[in-house]
Structure formats: structure tokens, C-alpha cells
Amino acid sequence: MAETRNMSAAGPSQGANQAPSGGSEGAIVPSVGAHTGHPGPIAGMRVLELAQIMAGPTCGMLLADMGADVIKVEKLPGGDDARDYREPRINGVSAPFLVQNRNKRGIALDLKRPQGREILLRLVRKADVLTENYRRGTMEKLGVGYDVLARANPRLVYCAVSGYGRDGPWADKGGFDLIAQGFAGLMSITGEPGGPPVKSGSPVADINAGLLATIGILAAYVHAQRTGRGQFVDTSLMEAALQQTYWHAAFHFAEGRAPGPSGSAHVLTAPYQAFRASDGWINIGGANQSNWERIAEVLGHPEWRADPRFATNSARMQNLGALSAQISDVLATRTRAEWIAAFDAAGVPVGPVHTIGEALTHPQTLARGMVVDLHHPQAGLTRALGCPIHFSATPTQIDRPAPLLGEHTRDVLLEYGYTDEEIEAFAANGVVVDARSP
């Protein structure tokens, strides 16, 4: 989610994967103090993450998985607001914070204090990327807006994730995933026909905004590597939600209307939805004519292929209620596993409707490294989602749990030339939190 409040101006781990060594012309030049042992494709990139909660941290997490040295710069007091989520917790630590912030180092810094701003400026001078998700004007009020930071480091890629973007009549409004889903029309197309507006179970605007930020950062970073010039990258929860409406927008642009909610069914093709078997739900994807004909065969009703109500996709969409009812009657006679085996044998796209627990423990999920084990100093053994991107020569690596508040403050500041005595004084005066200070 994008920050809605202004800061006052006063399973098996992927860590075992290793890549072949060797350099090449045009390779990334590591930033000062960067952890160059990571095998990922952007190892050496230094990222300062001032973002919090979901959208920005999703971006930082992906960059860290791919090799960037992501330093999470948490506000004081309290740090990332996700630390305050009370449930669920593991040994007193917010589980959502743990999931979103693994693979990052963490410092805690009070940007309302002049010394805090000076520390940030020193970090920025050697950084490649900075991310934040505050309302427009917040960083400027603190004296560390894009113009100031770009003067300190002209190569800096500065990425802002906000509720509605940095221009337009709603640019000053804060945003949350729920609000963005409603604005973009997603809640008008989610749920069962005739029902009330429904939010997607997953925060799709938040997560997609993090993905868009990642894409934008990588593109701007390539440009900076080529030209020596950074730039301002801007995306929003609103746009991240609108991007999810491609099919429905096509209807609106073509006909001036958009379909309403259709449950699990598709707005363009049928049968393409969830159906109940005798012991649970399955999804069947009859996304083209050949798949439909195989479905009719597997269900034991080859005559449906010539039935004028079902013979073409247009006819099936016009008679979707009757089609779904007849398919459901047949599917109720056998188990989920039996039907999946039968459709698989016929080459029909099919799959179970899992619970989250079933999905996270499935052999395919584990085989792809999508559950990783991490040891946190307070929470103990924890698990997190792995990286969904796989590289043949530069694998991702996840080997660091989410940081304690200020866990790496001392290490990072020492890398940037501060002395132990200076760091102790900063901590004593409340400019930083150093988890190692008494």
C-alpha cells in the first residue's frame, strides 16, 4: 500500500544456489560496501528502501533476491508500520513484516533531524536506487526530495510509489489497496453475479505496484549505466489496479460497457471456471474450441459438440448457465483427483482449487523453491515465499531474514565512513537506532 500519512516535517532455501564466476565488459560496478558475493544478475546494485508496508517493500524484496544490496531505511520512531501488525506474530515479530523484508539489511533513521538527513545524503551519494511511498511533498518537506537527492547523486534512480501518481487532480491523495481496487473498477467485476462489490482476496494493487516499480527501476538503471544520468520513476496503486482490467477495458472501448462480476468464469470464453467435484473444486480451462471438444469427450457427452447451444464459443457464452449446470452434474459423480487425471490424460488444462496451505506444501511449489527457510534472531526458524523468477546463469539467492529495527545501522554507517564514536553519539541523541548499542 502507499503511505497515507505525511511524516511530520519537524522449505529448502535458495541460498545454496551458486553461479559461475567470471566478469564481462559492461558489468555492473559495485557500490561502496555492496555485498558482491550474491550470484544474482544485479549483484552490486545498492538500493535505499524508504518505502514501507507492501508495494515498495515488494519491489525491494525482488531487487534483493536478484542480487541488489537493499538497505531498508526505516523511519523513527517505530520503523515500518508493518512491524505493528499484531496478528499473526512469531515470537513477538510481525509475520507480514518478516515475509516482505527478507534479504534486506536494515537501518533506522530519524529524517526529521538535520543529522538524520545528512546521513541519508551521504548514503545517497553512493547509492544507485532510492524507493519511497509517501504522499507527494513529504520528502520535500523533510528536505530530501528528488531535486535535492539528484543534485547529490545525478546517477540516482528515484522511484516513488503513491496512491494516484505524482500529477493529476488526485495526486495529493493517499492510497490503500482497497481504495485503488474500488477506483479501478476491480470490485465491480469481482464476486458472483448480482452480489455486492468484492475486493480481491490478495492485495493485487499493492503487489502489482511493486512489480511495476521493479520494472521501472531496472529500465532506468540500464539507462543510468549507459548515460550516467538517473531519473525519477513514478507509478501508483491506481495504475497498478487499472492495469488488471485489460479484458474489461477492451469491452468498454469497443462497446461502451464492461461485463459485471462473473464468479470464477471468464468474460470471453467458456467453459473456463471452477466446478465442484464430489470432494472439492477444480478449475477447467476450455479456452479454445479443441479444448471444448476434448472436455465433452472426457465428460462422456460427445453429442454436446454438435448441440447448437454449445457448438461454438459464442453459443456457449450465450448459454453459459445451462452449460455450467450440465457440466456440474457430471463432475459431481467423481472425485477431484479422478477428474484431474482424466482431463490431464486428454490434454485439457485442469487443476485443483487449493487452499493457501495446500498450495504452499504442494510438491511443485517446493520443487520450484517457492518456500524458503530462514533463521531470524528473534522469531527463530521462519518460512517465506521464494523468488518466482529463475535465471540459468545468475540465480537468485535468499539467505537473510528480515532485519531487526536498526540491526545493520552500525555496519552500514561504518561502510560509509562514520566512526564508532559518531554512531554511538547518533544513537544517544535519537538520530538512529542501533540494535547493537546498549
XYZ file of C-alpha atoms in Angstrom:
438
model
C 0.000 0.000 0.000
C 1.074 3.594 -0.461
C 1.640 5.636 2.687
C -1.410 7.746 3.556
C 0.059 9.865 6.320
C 2.619 12.576 5.940
C 5.715 12.307 8.083
C 5.992 15.464 10.140
C 8.497 17.947 8.777
C 9.658 18.826 12.350
C 11.155 -25.354 2.904
C 14.574 -25.682 1.117
C 16.404 -22.454 0.827
C 17.557 -20.913 -2.419
C 20.694 -19.758 -0.627
C 22.591 -22.815 -1.825
C 22.399 -21.781 -5.467
C 25.687 -20.534 -6.861
C 26.528 -19.036 -10.221
C 29.701 -19.485 -12.264
C 32.303 -16.814 -11.595
C 33.657 -14.526 -14.245
C 33.195 -10.985 -15.478
C 32.295 -9.347 -18.738
C 32.673 -5.984 -20.388
C 29.995 -3.572 -19.224
C 29.394 -5.390 -15.931
C 27.741 -3.546 -13.063
C 30.227 -1.634 -10.938
C 29.517 -2.460 -7.272
C 28.577 0.417 -4.992
C 30.621 1.064 -1.893
C 30.188 -1.672 0.696
C 27.856 -3.686 -1.532
C 27.733 -7.434 -0.949
C 29.295 -8.701 -4.168
C 29.102 -12.392 -3.245
C 25.474 -12.656 -4.363
C 25.209 -14.600 -7.649
C 22.197 -12.672 -8.950
C 22.073 -10.639 -12.179
C 22.100 -7.222 -10.472
C 24.685 -8.007 -7.786
C 26.444 -4.759 -6.899
C 23.369 -2.542 -7.171
C 22.811 -0.503 -3.995
C 19.187 0.300 -3.112
C 17.927 2.538 -0.303
C 14.371 1.488 0.574
C 12.452 4.201 2.397
C 9.181 2.524 1.399
C 7.082 0.541 3.844
C 4.226 -1.925 4.302
C 3.572 -3.705 0.935
C 4.074 -2.101 -2.505
C 7.533 -0.601 -2.019
C 8.870 -3.500 0.064
C 7.684 -5.948 -2.627
C 9.873 -4.066 -5.095
C 12.844 -4.036 -2.715
C 12.451 -7.733 -1.976
C 12.578 -8.673 -5.668
C 15.634 -6.481 -6.241
C 17.346 -8.069 -3.231
C 16.548 -11.572 -4.475
C 18.195 -10.710 -7.792
C 21.369 -9.516 -6.106
C 20.895 -5.883 -5.086
C 22.180 -4.807 -1.676
C 18.901 -3.400 -0.353
C 19.263 -1.232 2.737
C 15.888 -0.696 4.368
C 15.906 2.811 5.870
C 13.152 2.740 8.498
C 11.595 5.840 9.988
C 11.747 6.750 13.636
C 10.029 6.198 15.874
C 8.716 2.694 15.295
C 10.072 1.739 11.889
C 7.983 0.240 9.084
C 4.288 0.307 10.048
C 4.071 -3.391 9.138
C 6.031 -4.102 12.324
C 2.895 -3.109 14.252
C 0.645 -5.741 12.683
C -0.277 -7.748 15.759
C -1.545 -10.901 14.116
C -0.059 -13.191 13.078
C 3.200 -12.932 15.014
C 6.092 -15.343 15.511
C 7.740 -14.989 18.933
C 6.500 -11.400 19.023
C 7.615 -10.488 15.469
C 5.124 -9.476 12.779
C 4.853 -12.328 10.272
C 3.808 -9.959 7.422
C 6.924 -7.864 8.048
C 9.095 -10.992 8.008
C 7.654 -12.148 4.675
C 8.044 -8.792 2.906
C 11.501 -7.835 4.120
C 13.749 -10.868 3.971
C 17.072 -10.484 2.144
C 17.436 -6.827 3.194
C 19.742 -5.040 5.592
C 18.084 -2.543 7.892
C 18.922 0.798 9.464
C 16.665 3.137 11.440
C 16.996 6.878 10.857
C 15.116 9.992 12.009
C 14.833 12.187 8.930
C 13.197 14.959 10.946
C 16.614 15.680 12.474
C 19.321 17.514 10.496
C 21.887 14.828 11.294
C 19.489 12.174 10.026
C 19.117 13.997 6.730
C 22.883 14.367 6.446
C 23.295 10.630 6.954
C 20.764 9.909 4.229
C 22.533 12.289 1.845
C 25.827 10.517 2.461
C 24.185 7.172 1.684
C 22.520 8.590 -1.431
C 25.821 9.781 -2.882
C 26.924 6.163 -3.283
C 23.519 4.608 -3.997
C 22.071 3.511 -7.323
C 18.367 3.495 -6.388
C 16.071 5.003 -3.763
C 12.446 3.947 -3.258
C 9.719 5.628 -1.206
C 5.931 5.535 -0.973
C 4.971 8.675 0.921
C 2.427 11.238 -0.171
C 3.562 13.847 -2.662
C 5.506 16.575 -0.880
C 6.500 14.590 2.210
C 10.118 14.046 1.197
C 10.338 17.663 0.037
C 9.126 18.914 3.436
C 11.885 16.882 5.048
C 14.450 18.472 2.752
C 15.292 15.260 0.909
C 13.086 15.418 -2.189
C 14.146 14.210 -5.601
C 15.699 17.530 -6.652
C 17.957 17.575 -3.591
C 18.954 13.933 -3.882
C 19.550 14.154 -7.637
C 21.972 17.043 -7.074
C 23.827 14.900 -4.561
C 23.928 11.967 -6.993
C 22.982 12.665 -10.638
C 23.042 8.912 -11.379
C 20.357 8.165 -8.787
C 17.213 6.321 -9.875
C 14.499 7.644 -7.555
C 11.271 5.593 -7.541
C 8.073 6.851 -5.916
C 5.013 4.633 -5.436
C 1.929 6.611 -4.459
C -1.819 6.243 -4.387
C -2.605 8.042 -7.661
C 0.690 9.165 -9.179
C 2.572 12.446 -8.941
C 0.341 14.554 -11.182
C -3.358 14.909 -11.909
C -6.221 16.189 -9.727
C -5.850 13.364 -7.171
C -2.069 13.438 -6.884
C -2.158 14.613 -3.259
C -4.495 11.873 -2.056
C -3.147 8.919 -0.139
C -3.988 5.428 -1.212
C -4.558 1.907 0.005
C -5.033 -1.288 -1.979
C -8.761 -1.404 -1.158
C -9.291 2.162 -2.362
C -7.326 1.519 -5.560
C -9.305 -1.636 -6.347
C -12.546 0.294 -5.962
C -11.328 3.228 -8.056
C -10.134 0.977 -10.896
C -13.418 -0.900 -11.146
C -11.960 -4.193 -9.958
C -14.535 -4.516 -7.205
C -17.341 -4.118 -9.736
C -16.148 -7.185 -11.663
C -15.210 -9.428 -8.727
C -17.596 -11.783 -6.944
C -20.753 -13.564 -8.018
C -23.293 -12.062 -10.445
C -25.808 -9.887 -8.619
C -23.692 -9.657 -5.494
C -22.171 -6.628 -3.748
C -18.737 -5.236 -4.678
C -15.968 -7.644 -3.665
C -12.278 -6.964 -3.123
C -9.771 -9.449 -4.482
C -8.566 -11.715 -1.696
C -4.976 -10.722 -2.443
C -3.855 -7.062 -2.451
C -3.357 -7.030 -6.210
C -2.870 -3.255 -6.491
C -0.155 -3.242 -3.838
C 1.697 -6.236 -5.236
C 1.413 -5.149 -8.864
C 2.597 -1.646 -7.969
C 5.697 -3.280 -6.503
C 6.216 -5.216 -9.728
C 5.759 -2.077 -11.849
C 8.236 -0.231 -9.651
C 10.745 -3.042 -10.103
C 10.367 -2.949 -13.892
C 10.684 0.825 -13.952
C 13.768 0.796 -11.728
C 15.546 -1.809 -13.824
C 14.824 0.103 -17.042
C 16.022 3.393 -15.533
C 19.070 1.657 -14.082
C 20.087 0.374 -17.518
C 19.716 3.924 -18.833
C 21.850 5.261 -15.987
C 24.536 2.658 -16.664
C 24.639 3.748 -20.313
C 24.419 7.510 -19.865
C 25.433 8.312 -16.293
C 22.073 10.012 -15.730
C 19.444 8.864 -13.266
C 15.797 9.841 -13.323
C 12.506 9.950 -11.436
C 10.369 6.794 -11.773
C 6.709 7.187 -10.810
C 3.936 4.604 -10.500
C 0.832 4.215 -8.373
C -1.657 1.832 -6.853
C -4.356 3.271 -9.095
C -2.433 2.453 -12.264
C -1.396 -0.932 -10.910
C -5.075 -1.749 -10.379
C -6.209 -0.350 -13.740
C -3.607 -2.493 -15.482
C -5.506 -5.561 -14.256
C -8.556 -4.620 -16.362
C -7.271 -5.338 -19.874
C -10.160 -7.618 -20.950
C -12.840 -5.478 -19.319
C -11.348 -2.280 -20.720
C -11.494 -3.882 -24.170
C -15.250 -4.312 -23.738
C -15.619 -0.696 -22.624
C -13.561 0.706 -25.500
C -15.376 -1.462 -28.041
C -18.961 -1.291 -26.791
C -19.121 1.380 -24.096
C -19.862 -1.215 -21.434
C -17.998 -3.742 -19.309
C -19.226 -7.094 -18.002
C -20.088 -7.260 -14.331
C -18.879 -9.928 -11.906
C -18.835 -13.450 -13.297
C -17.659 -15.525 -10.335
C -14.830 -17.759 -11.495
C -15.997 -17.733 -15.121
C -14.228 -15.952 -17.967
C -15.788 -12.990 -19.752
C -14.640 -14.146 -23.198
C -14.653 -17.930 -23.340
C -16.412 -20.995 -21.900
C -16.196 -23.356 -20.176
C -13.449 -21.661 -18.206
C -14.250 -21.666 -14.494
C -14.311 -23.582 -11.227
C -16.572 -26.616 -10.898
C -17.348 -28.785 -7.881
C -16.368 -32.468 -7.998
C -17.648 -34.939 -5.416
C -14.981 -33.981 -2.852
C -13.804 -30.493 -3.793
C -13.347 -27.900 -6.510
C -11.384 -27.985 -9.761
C -10.696 -25.449 -12.486
C -11.251 -26.418 -16.118
C -9.821 -24.264 -18.895
C -11.754 -24.704 -22.114
C -10.150 -21.647 -23.650
C -10.459 -22.758 -27.279
C -12.606 -24.975 -29.482
C -10.319 -28.005 -29.414
C -10.211 -27.955 -25.629
C -14.005 -27.768 -25.517
C -14.352 -30.783 -27.758
C -11.973 -32.793 -25.552
C -13.903 -31.713 -22.465
C -17.138 -33.025 -23.946
C -15.428 -36.349 -24.676
C -13.971 -36.696 -21.160
C -17.353 -35.908 -19.616
C -18.938 -38.667 -21.690
C -21.111 -36.348 -23.769
C -19.603 -36.073 -27.256
C -23.034 -35.016 -28.514
C -22.536 -31.643 -26.799
C -20.045 -30.740 -29.519
C -22.882 -30.567 -32.077
C -25.510 -29.140 -29.732
C -26.356 -25.699 -31.185
C -26.311 -24.243 -27.655
C -22.676 -25.311 -27.180
C -21.195 -25.832 -30.640
C -19.299 -22.508 -30.779
C -17.739 -20.297 -28.154
C -20.315 -17.564 -28.836
C -23.124 -20.057 -28.299
C -21.544 -21.356 -25.108
C -21.188 -17.837 -23.729
C -24.843 -17.114 -24.539
C -25.911 -20.335 -22.792
C -23.336 -20.328 -20.009
C -25.868 -21.095 -17.274
C -27.139 -24.221 -18.994
C -23.628 -25.323 -19.936
C -22.296 -24.912 -16.393
C -25.249 -26.786 -14.905
C -24.806 -29.777 -17.183
C -21.057 -29.950 -16.625
C -21.555 -29.644 -12.861
C -23.996 -32.549 -12.805
C -21.426 -34.833 -14.431
C -18.451 -33.651 -12.366
C -20.322 -34.323 -9.112
C -20.132 -38.069 -9.830
C -16.340 -38.443 -9.352
C -13.576 -37.133 -7.114
C -11.335 -34.204 -7.796
C -8.292 -36.451 -8.305
C -10.172 -38.705 -10.724
C -11.299 -35.813 -12.888
C -7.887 -34.161 -12.880
C -6.325 -37.437 -14.044
C -8.920 -37.828 -16.796
C -8.578 -34.288 -18.116
C -4.780 -34.435 -17.911
C -4.799 -37.605 -19.985
C -6.875 -35.828 -22.629
C -4.637 -32.752 -22.675
C -7.234 -30.428 -21.178
C -5.883 -27.674 -18.893
C -7.141 -28.546 -15.403
C -6.081 -28.006 -11.819
C -7.256 -28.148 -8.234
C -8.643 -25.172 -6.331
C -6.233 -25.224 -3.416
C -6.286 -23.627 -0.025
C -3.206 -21.500 0.700
C -1.851 -24.317 2.845
C -2.323 -26.877 0.079
C -0.590 -24.615 -2.420
C 2.402 -23.928 -0.162
C 3.005 -27.609 0.571
C 2.471 -28.947 -2.955
C 5.478 -30.804 -4.436
C 5.556 -28.470 -7.450
C 5.716 -25.411 -5.195
C 8.587 -26.934 -3.228
C 10.410 -28.127 -6.344
C 10.471 -24.550 -7.647
C 11.959 -23.187 -4.432
C 8.895 -21.108 -3.623
C 9.153 -21.818 0.114
C 12.395 -20.877 1.834
C 13.593 -21.413 5.408
C 15.286 -18.559 7.271
C 16.586 -18.201 10.823
C 15.598 -14.905 12.436
C 17.396 -13.749 15.611
C 14.120 -13.205 17.481
C 11.463 -15.190 15.627
C 13.661 -18.264 15.162
C 13.037 -20.593 12.231
C 10.663 -18.906 9.787
C 9.453 -19.523 6.273
C 8.858 -17.119 3.427
C 7.903 -17.183 -0.226
C 10.807 -17.672 -2.607
C 11.603 -15.723 -5.746
C 9.293 -16.523 -8.705
C 11.970 -15.607 -11.278
C 14.624 -18.170 -12.222
C 17.918 -17.497 -14.028
C 20.170 -20.129 -15.588
C 23.487 -18.304 -15.127
C 22.784 -15.789 -12.345
C 20.452 -17.468 -9.852
C 18.547 -15.653 -7.172
C 19.565 -16.172 -3.569
C 17.635 -15.788 -0.327
C 19.816 -16.108 2.746
C 18.994 -13.211 5.060
C 15.934 -12.882 7.341
C 14.081 -9.604 7.742
C 16.133 -7.204 9.867
C 15.550 -6.214 13.449
C 14.906 -2.489 13.821
C 18.335 -0.912 13.327
C 20.077 -4.289 13.081
C 22.607 -3.147 10.472
C 22.825 0.559 11.327
C 26.363 0.276 12.641
C 27.638 -1.882 9.768
C 26.203 0.418 7.126
C 27.382 3.651 8.705
C 30.865 2.222 9.178
C 30.911 1.359 5.469
C 30.136 4.989 4.706
C 32.969 6.362 6.784
C 31.358 7.091 10.145
C 33.276 6.102 13.275
C 32.017 4.001 16.169
C 32.086 7.109 18.335
C 29.940 9.064 15.885
C 27.467 6.197 15.642
C 27.222 5.975 19.436
C 26.515 9.703 19.576
C 23.828 9.422 16.883
C 22.159 6.625 18.828
C 22.360 8.506 22.125
C 20.704 11.545 20.538
C 17.927 9.547 18.871
C 19.115 10.200 15.338
C 19.475 6.468 14.650
C 18.578 3.201 16.313
C 21.487 0.818 16.527
C 20.381 -2.631 17.639
C 23.904 -3.282 18.920
C 24.074 -0.252 21.172
C 23.351 -0.872 24.862
